[in-house]
mmCIF file of C-alpha atoms and ligand atoms in Angstrom:
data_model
loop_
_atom_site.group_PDB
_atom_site.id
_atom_site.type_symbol
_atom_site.label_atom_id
_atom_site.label_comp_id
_atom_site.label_asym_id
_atom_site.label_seq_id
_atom_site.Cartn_x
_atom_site.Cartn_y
_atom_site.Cartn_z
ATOM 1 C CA UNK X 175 104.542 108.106 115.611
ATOM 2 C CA UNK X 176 103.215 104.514 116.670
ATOM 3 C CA UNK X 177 104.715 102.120 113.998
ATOM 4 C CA UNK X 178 103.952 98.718 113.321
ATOM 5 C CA UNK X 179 106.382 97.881 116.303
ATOM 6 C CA UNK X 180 105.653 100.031 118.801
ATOM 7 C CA UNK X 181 102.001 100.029 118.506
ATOM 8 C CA UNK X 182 100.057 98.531 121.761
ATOM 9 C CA UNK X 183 100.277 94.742 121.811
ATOM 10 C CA UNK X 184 97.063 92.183 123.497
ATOM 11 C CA UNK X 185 96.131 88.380 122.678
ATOM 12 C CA UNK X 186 93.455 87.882 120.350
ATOM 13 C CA UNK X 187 92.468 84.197 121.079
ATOM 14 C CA UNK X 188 96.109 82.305 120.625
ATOM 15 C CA UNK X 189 97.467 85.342 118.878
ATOM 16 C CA UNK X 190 99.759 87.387 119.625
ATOM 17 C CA UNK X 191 98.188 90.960 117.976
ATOM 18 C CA UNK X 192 100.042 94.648 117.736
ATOM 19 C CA UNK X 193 103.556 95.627 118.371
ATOM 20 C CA UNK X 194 106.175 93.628 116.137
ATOM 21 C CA UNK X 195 104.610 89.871 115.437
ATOM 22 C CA UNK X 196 104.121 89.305 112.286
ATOM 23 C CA UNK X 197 101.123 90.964 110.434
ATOM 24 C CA UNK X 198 97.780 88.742 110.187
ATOM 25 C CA UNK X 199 95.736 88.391 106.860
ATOM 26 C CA UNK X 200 92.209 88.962 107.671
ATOM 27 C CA UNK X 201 88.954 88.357 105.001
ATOM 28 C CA UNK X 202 85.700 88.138 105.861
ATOM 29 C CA UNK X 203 83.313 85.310 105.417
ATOM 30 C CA UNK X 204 79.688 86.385 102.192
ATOM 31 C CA UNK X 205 77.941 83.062 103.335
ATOM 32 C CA UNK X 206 74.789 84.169 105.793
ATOM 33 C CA UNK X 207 76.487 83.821 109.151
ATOM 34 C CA UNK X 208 73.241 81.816 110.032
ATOM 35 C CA UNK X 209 74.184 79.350 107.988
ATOM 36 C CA UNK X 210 76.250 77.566 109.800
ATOM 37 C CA UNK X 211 77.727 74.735 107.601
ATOM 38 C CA UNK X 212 78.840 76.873 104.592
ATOM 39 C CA UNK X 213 80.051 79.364 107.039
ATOM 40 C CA UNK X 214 81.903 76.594 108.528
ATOM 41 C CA UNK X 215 83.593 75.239 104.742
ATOM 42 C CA UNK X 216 84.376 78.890 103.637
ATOM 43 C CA UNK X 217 86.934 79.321 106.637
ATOM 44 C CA UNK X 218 87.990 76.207 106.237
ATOM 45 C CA UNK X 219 88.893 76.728 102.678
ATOM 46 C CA UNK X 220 90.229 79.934 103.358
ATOM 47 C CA UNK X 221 91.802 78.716 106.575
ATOM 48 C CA UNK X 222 94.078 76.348 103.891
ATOM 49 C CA UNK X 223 94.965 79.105 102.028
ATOM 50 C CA UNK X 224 96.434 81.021 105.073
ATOM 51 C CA UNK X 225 93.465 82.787 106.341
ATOM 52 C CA UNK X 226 94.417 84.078 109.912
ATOM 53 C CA UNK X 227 91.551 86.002 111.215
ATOM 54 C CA UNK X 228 87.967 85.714 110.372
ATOM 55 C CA UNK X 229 84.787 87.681 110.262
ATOM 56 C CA UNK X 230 81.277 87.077 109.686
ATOM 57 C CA UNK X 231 78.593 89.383 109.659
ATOM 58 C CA UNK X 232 76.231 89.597 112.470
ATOM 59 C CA UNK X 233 72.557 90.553 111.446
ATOM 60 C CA UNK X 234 70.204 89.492 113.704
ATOM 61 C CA UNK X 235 69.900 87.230 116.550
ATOM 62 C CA UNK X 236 70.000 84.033 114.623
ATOM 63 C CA UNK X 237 73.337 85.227 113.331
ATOM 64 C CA UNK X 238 74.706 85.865 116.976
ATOM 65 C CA UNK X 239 73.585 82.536 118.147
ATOM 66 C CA UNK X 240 75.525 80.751 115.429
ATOM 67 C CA UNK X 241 79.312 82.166 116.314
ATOM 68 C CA UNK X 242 79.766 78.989 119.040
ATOM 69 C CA UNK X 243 78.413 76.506 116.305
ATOM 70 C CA UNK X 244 81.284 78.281 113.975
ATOM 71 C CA UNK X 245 83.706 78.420 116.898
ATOM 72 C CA UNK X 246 83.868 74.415 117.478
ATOM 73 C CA UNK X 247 84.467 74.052 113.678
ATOM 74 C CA UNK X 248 87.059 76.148 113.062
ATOM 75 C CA UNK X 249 90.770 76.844 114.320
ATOM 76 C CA UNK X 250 91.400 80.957 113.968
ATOM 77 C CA UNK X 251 89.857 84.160 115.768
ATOM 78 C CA UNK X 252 86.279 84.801 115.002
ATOM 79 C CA UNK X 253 85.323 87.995 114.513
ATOM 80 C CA UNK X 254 81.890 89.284 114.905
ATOM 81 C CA UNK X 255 80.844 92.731 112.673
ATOM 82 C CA UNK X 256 78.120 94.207 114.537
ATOM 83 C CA UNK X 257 76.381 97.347 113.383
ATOM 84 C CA UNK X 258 74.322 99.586 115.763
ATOM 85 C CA UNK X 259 72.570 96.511 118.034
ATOM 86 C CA UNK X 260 74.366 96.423 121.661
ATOM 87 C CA UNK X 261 72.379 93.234 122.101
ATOM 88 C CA UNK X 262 73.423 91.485 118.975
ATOM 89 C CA UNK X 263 77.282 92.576 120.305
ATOM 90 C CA UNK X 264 76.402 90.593 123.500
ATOM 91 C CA UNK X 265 75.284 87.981 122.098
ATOM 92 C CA UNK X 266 78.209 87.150 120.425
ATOM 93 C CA UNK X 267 80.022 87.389 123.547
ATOM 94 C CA UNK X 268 78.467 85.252 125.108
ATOM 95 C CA UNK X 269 78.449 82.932 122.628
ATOM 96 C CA UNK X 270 82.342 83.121 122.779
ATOM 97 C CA UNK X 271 83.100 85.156 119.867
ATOM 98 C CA UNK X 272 86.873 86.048 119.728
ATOM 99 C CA UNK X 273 86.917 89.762 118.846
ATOM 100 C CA UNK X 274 84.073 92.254 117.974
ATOM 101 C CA UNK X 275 84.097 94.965 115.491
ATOM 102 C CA UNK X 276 81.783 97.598 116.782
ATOM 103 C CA UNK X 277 81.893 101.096 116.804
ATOM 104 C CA UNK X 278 80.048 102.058 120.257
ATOM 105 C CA UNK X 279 80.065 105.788 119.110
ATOM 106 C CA UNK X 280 76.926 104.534 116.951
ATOM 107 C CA UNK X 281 75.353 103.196 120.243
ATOM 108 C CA UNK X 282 73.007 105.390 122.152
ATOM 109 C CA UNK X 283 72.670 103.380 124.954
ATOM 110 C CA UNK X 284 75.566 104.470 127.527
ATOM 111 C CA UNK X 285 74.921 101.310 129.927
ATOM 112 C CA UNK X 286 75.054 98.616 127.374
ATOM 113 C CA UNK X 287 78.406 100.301 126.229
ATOM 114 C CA UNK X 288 79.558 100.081 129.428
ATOM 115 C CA UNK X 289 78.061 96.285 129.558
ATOM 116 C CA UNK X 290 79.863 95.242 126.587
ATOM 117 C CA UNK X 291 83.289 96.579 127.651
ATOM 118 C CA UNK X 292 82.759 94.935 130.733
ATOM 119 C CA UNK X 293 82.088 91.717 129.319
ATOM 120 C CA UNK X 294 84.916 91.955 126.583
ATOM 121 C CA UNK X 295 87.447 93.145 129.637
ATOM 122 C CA UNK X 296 86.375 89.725 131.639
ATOM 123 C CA UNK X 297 86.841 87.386 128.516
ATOM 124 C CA UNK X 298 90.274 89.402 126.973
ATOM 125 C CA UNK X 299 88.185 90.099 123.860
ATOM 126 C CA UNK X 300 89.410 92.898 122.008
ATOM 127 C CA UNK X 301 87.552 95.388 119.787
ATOM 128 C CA UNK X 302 88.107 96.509 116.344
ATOM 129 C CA UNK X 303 86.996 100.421 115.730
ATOM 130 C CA UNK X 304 86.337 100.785 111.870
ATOM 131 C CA UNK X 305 85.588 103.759 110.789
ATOM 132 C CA UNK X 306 84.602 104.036 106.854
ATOM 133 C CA UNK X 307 85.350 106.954 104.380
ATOM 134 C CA UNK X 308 81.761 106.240 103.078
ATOM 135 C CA UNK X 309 79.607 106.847 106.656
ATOM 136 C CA UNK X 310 80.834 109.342 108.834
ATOM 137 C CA UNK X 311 78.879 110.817 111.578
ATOM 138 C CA UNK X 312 75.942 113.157 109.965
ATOM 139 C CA UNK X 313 77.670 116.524 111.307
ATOM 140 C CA UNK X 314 81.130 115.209 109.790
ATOM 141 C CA UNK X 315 80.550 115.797 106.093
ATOM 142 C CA UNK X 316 83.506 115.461 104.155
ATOM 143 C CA UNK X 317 85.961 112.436 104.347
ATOM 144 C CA UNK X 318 88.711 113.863 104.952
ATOM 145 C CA UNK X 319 91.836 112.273 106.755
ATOM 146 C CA UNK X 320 91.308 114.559 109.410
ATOM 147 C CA UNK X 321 87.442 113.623 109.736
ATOM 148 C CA UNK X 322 88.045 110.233 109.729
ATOM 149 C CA UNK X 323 90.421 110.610 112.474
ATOM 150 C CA UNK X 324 87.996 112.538 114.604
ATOM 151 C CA UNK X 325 85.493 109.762 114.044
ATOM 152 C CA UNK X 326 87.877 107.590 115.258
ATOM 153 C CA UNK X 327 88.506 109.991 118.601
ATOM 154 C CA UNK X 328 85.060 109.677 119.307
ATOM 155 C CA UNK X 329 84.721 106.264 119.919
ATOM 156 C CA UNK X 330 88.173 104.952 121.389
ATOM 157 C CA UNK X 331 87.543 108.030 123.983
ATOM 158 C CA UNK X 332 84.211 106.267 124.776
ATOM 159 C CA UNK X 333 86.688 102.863 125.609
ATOM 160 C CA UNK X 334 89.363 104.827 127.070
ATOM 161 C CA UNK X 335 86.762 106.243 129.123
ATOM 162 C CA UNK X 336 86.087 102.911 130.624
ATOM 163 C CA UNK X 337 89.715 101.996 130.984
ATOM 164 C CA UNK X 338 89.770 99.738 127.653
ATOM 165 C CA UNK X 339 92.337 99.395 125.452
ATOM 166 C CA UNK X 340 92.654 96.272 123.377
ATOM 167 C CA UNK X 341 91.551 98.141 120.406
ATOM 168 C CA UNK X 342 92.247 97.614 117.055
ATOM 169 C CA UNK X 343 91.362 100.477 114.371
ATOM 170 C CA UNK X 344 90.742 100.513 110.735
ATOM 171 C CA UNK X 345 90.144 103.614 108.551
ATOM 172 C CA UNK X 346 89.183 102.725 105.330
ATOM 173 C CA UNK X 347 87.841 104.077 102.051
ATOM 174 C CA UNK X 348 88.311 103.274 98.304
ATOM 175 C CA UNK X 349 90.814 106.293 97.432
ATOM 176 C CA UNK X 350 94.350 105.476 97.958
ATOM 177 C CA UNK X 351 95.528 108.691 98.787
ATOM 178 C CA UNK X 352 92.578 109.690 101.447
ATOM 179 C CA UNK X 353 93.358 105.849 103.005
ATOM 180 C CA UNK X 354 97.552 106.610 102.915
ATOM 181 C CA UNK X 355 96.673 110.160 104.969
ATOM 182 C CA UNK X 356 94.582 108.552 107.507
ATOM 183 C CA UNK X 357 96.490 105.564 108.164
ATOM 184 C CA UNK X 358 99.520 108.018 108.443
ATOM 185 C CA UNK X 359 97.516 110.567 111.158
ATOM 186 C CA UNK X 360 96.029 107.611 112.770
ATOM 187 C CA UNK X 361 99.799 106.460 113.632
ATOM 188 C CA UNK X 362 100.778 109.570 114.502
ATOM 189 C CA UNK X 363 97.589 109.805 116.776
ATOM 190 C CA UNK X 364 96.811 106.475 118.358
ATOM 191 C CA UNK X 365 99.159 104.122 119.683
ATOM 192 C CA UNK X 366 96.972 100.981 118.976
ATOM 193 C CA UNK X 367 97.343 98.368 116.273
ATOM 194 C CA UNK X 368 96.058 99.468 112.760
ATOM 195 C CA UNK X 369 94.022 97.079 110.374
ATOM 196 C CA UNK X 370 94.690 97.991 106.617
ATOM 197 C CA UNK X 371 93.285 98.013 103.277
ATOM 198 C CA UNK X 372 91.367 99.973 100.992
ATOM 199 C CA UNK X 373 87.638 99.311 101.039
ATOM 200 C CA UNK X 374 85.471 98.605 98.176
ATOM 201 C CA UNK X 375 88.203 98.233 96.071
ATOM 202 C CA UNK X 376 86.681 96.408 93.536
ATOM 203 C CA UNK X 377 86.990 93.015 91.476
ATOM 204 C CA UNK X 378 89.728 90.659 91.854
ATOM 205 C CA UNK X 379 91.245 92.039 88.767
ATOM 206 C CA UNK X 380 90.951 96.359 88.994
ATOM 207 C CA UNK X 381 90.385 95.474 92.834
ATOM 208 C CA UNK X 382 93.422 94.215 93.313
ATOM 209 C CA UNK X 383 95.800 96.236 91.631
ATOM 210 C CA UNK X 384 94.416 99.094 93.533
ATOM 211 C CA UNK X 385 94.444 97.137 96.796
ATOM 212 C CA UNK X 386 97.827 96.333 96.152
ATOM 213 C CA UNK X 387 99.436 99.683 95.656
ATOM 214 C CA UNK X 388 97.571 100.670 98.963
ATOM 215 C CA UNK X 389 98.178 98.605 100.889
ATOM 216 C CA UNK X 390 102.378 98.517 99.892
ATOM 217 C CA UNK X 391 102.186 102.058 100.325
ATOM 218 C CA UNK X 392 100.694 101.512 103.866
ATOM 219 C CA UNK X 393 103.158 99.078 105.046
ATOM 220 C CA UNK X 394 105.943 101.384 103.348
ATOM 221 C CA UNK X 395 105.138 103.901 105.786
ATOM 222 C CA UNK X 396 105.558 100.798 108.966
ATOM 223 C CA UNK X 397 102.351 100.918 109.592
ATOM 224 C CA UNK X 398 99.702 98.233 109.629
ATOM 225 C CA UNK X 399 99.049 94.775 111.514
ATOM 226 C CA UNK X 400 97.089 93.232 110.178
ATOM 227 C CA UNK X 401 95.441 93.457 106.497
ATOM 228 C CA UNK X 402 92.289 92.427 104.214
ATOM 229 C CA UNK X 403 92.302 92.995 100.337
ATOM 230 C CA UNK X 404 88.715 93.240 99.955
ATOM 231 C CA UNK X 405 87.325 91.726 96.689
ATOM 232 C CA UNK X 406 84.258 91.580 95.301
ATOM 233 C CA UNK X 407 84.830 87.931 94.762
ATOM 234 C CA UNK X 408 85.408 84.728 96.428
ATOM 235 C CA UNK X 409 87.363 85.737 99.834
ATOM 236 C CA UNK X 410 89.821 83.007 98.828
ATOM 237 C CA UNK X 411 90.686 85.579 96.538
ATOM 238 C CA UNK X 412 91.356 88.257 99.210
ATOM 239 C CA UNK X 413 93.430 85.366 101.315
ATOM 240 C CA UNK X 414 95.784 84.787 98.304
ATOM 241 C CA UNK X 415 96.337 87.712 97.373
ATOM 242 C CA UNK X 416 97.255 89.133 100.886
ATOM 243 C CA UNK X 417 99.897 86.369 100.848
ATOM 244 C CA UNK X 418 101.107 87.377 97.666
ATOM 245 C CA UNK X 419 101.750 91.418 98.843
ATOM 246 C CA UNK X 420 102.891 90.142 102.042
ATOM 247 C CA UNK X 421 105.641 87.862 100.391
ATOM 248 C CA UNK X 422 106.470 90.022 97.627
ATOM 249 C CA UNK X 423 107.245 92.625 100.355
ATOM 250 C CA UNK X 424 109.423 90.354 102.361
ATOM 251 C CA UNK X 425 106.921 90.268 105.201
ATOM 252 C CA UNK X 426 106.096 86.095 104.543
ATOM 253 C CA UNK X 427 108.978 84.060 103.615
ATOM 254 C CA UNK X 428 107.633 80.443 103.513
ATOM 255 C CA UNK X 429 105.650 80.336 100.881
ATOM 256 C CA UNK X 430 105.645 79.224 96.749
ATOM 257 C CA UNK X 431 106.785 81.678 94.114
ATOM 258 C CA UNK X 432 105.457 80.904 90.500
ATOM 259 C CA UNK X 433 107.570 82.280 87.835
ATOM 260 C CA UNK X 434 105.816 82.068 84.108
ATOM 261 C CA UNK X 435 106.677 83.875 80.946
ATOM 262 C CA UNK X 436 104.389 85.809 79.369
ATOM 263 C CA UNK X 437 104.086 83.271 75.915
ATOM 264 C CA UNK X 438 105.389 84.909 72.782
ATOM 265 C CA UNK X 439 105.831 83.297 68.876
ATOM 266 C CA UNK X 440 108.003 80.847 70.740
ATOM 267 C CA UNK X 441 105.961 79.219 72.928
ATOM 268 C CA UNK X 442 105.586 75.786 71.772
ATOM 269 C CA UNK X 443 103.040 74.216 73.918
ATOM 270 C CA UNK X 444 99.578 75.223 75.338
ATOM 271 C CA UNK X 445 101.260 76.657 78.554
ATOM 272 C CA UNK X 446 98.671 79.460 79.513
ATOM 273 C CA UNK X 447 96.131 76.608 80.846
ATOM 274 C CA UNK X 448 99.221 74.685 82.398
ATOM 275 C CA UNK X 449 100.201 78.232 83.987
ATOM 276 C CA UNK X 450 97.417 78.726 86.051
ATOM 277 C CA UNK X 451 96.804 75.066 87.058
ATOM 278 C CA UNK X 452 99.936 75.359 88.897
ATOM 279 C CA UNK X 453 99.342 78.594 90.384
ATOM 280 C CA UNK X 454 96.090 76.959 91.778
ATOM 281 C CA UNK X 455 97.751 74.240 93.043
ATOM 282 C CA UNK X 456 100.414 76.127 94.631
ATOM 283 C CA UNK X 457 98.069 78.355 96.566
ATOM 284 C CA UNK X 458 97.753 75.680 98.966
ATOM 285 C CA UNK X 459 101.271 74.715 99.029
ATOM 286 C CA UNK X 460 102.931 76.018 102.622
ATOM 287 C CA UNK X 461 106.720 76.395 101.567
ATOM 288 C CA UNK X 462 109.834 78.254 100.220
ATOM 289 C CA UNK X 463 109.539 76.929 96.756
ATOM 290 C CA UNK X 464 110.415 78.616 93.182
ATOM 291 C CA UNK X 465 108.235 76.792 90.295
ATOM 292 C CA UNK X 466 109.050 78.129 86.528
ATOM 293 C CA UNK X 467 106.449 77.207 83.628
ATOM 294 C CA UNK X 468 107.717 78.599 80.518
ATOM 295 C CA UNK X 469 107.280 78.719 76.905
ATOM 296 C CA UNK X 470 109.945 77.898 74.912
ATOM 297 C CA UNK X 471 113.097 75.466 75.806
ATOM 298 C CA UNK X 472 115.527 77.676 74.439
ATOM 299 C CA UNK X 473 115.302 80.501 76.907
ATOM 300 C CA UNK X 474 113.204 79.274 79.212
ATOM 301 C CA UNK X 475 115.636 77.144 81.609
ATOM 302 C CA UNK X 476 117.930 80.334 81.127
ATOM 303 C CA UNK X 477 115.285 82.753 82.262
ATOM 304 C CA UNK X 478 113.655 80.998 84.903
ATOM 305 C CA UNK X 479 117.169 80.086 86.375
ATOM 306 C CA UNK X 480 117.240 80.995 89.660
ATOM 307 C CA UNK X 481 113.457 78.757 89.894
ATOM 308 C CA UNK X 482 113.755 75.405 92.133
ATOM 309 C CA UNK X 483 112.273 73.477 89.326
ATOM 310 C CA UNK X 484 110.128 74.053 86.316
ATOM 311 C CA UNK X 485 108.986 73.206 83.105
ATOM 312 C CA UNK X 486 109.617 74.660 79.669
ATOM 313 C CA UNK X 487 107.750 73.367 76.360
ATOM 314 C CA UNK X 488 109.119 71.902 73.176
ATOM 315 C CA UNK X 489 107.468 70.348 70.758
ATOM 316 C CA UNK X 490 104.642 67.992 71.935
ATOM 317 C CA UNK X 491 106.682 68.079 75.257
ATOM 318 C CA UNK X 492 108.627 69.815 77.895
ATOM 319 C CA UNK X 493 111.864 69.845 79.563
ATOM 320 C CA UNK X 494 112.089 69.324 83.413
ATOM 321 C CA UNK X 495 114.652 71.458 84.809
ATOM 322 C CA UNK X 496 116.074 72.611 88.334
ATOM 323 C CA UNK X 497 117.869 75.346 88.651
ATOM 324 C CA UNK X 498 118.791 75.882 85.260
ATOM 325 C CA UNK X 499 119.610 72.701 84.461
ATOM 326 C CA UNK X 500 117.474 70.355 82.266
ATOM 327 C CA UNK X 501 116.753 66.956 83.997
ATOM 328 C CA UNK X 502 114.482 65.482 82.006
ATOM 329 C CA UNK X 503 111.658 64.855 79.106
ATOM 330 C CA UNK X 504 108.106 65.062 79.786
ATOM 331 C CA UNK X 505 104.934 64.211 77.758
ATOM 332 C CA UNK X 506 102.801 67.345 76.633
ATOM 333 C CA UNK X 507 99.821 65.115 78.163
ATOM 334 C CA UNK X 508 102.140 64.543 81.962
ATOM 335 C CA UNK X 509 103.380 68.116 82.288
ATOM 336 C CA UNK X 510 100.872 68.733 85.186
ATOM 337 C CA UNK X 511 101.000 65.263 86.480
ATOM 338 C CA UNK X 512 104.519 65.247 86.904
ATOM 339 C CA UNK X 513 105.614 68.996 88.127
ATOM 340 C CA UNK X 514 102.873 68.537 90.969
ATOM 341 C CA UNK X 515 104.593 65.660 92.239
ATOM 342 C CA UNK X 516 108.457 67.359 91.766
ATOM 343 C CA UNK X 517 106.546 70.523 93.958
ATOM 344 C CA UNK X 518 105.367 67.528 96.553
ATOM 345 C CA UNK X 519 108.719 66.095 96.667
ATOM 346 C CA UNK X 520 110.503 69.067 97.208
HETATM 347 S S1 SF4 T 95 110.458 81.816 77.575
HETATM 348 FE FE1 SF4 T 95 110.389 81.487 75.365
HETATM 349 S S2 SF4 T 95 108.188 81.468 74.919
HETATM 350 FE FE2 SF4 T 95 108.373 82.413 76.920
HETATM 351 S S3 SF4 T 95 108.471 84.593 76.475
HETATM 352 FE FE3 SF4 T 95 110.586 83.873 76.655
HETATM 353 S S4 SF4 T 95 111.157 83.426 74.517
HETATM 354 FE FE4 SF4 T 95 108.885 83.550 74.560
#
């Protein structure tokens, strides 16, 4: 079985990809790709966040000719998603794209395989192989793990064919258990670096509970380099939560927890709002930090102990307190005020 560690190992741009460095969040960009400048401010947003790897969709050839405009704007691998067009594919290459995803099974025309593998050899450009639950090859009719795996076969043979093997491979679809089977035969098959999630998961609420349990389950297993929670949201969405699995699972250690109680008869302040303001503002906040925001002052320092700092509310006001221990009094009004600067100060 190829693990996480012991799967194959290549640069994508400045990363090191595969084998045991640390797994890579991945989302993918739902501005048109031709668009160039809100292209450009979505990965920079989600570039804040923690973003790692980008990918934009790839259309036609306006689309292709835009990836260098992107390129000089941002800082992470660019990832191009081509469907079906060989030319579109080189294109991108040309125009310096980072990584393809492309599945050349779908691409009758042997020579411009052959082309493309060429050019991606010369430039260290790897490709990502995803094959979906939802379109397998016509004469492959049910998804099955097993199908999905042949899929797969078919096209990395076609690279291996030509000697290339900076591949990546997803297998996706949007049932946990079909996804947990194929990841698990796909490491048992390939020895090449797996991208994970479950596909079409779903809103950032249903989504991600679903895309959470997946994906844990994946990992469980060793398995997986890289991962996207796909939302049918914002992608900053996707970003933060991949950060939160990875951290909760011990894979990401600088980054904020938020601790909050869940507000009972004892809350004494309007703490929900306060809540989520500081889970907002913590999303872009890049280190080990514990925050507590909780309801009441009587158990709240108590329960939110082992938090770096927090607040719990009294009456028309909180209590500042680090580990445990109250420090101070703050206005109702200065609650947010004041914990974002104790979080900048820390
Ligand atoms: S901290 Fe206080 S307000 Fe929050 S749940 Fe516990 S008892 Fe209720």
């Amino acid at each position: 079985m190829y693990t996480r560690i012991n799967s194959k190992q290549f640069m994508l741009k400045n990363l090191e990809f595969g084998g045991n460095n640390h797994i890579y969040i991945q989302s993918m960009c739902n501005t048109k790709t031709k668009n160039v400048k809100e292209t450009v401010e979505q990965i920079l947003e989600l570039e804040q966040l923690g973003c790692e790897i980008i990918r934009v969709a790839v259309l036609d050839q306006e689309d292709a000719l835009s990836i260098s405009k992107i390129k000089n704007q941002i800082h992470i691998p660019l990832v191009a998603d081509i469907h079906f067009d060989p030319e579109l594919a080189i294109i991108a290459i040309q125009q310096g794209v980072d990584k393809i995803r492309l599945n050349p099974g779908n691409i009758s025309n042997k020579e411009k395989i052959v082309e493309i593998v060429n050019m991606c050899k010369e430039r260290n450009i790897p490709i990502r192989i995803g094959v979906n639950g939802g379109s397998l090859p016509k004469d492959i009719a049910k998804p099955t793990a097993e199908h999905m795996i042949e899929a797969a076969r078919r096209h990395i043979s076609i690279l291996e064919e030509l000697d290339f093997h900076n591949i990546c491979l997803s297998l996706k679809c949007s049932n946990i258990d079909l996804t947990l089977e194929a990841y698990k035969l796909a490491s048992e098959t390939f020895p090449y670096p797996l991208h994970i999630g479950i596909t079409e998961a779903g809103t950032s609420f249903k989504g991600l509970i679903k895309s959470s349990i997946g994906i844990s389950k994946i990992l469980d297993l060793g398995i997986g380099n890289t991962i996207r929670v796909s939302l049918t949201d914002d992608p900053k969405y996707e970003v933060i939560a991949a950060k939160e699995i990875l951290k909760e699972l011990h894979f990401k250690e600088d980054l904020p927890t938020l601790t909050s109680c869940p507000t009972c008869g004892r809350t004494a302040y309007n703490m929900i709002p306060i809540a989520k303001e500081i889970e907002e503002y913590l999303n872009f906040v890049n280190k080990k930090i514990h925050v507590a925001v909780m309801g009441c002052a009587v158990n709240g320092p108590g329960e939110a102990k082992e938090a770096d700092l927090g607040v719990a509310g009294g009456n028309h006001e909180a209590i500042l307190f680090k580990k445990g221990i109250i420090i101070r009094k703050i206005k109702e009004e200065n609650i947010l005020e004041e914990l974002k600067k104790e979080i900048d100060l820390f």
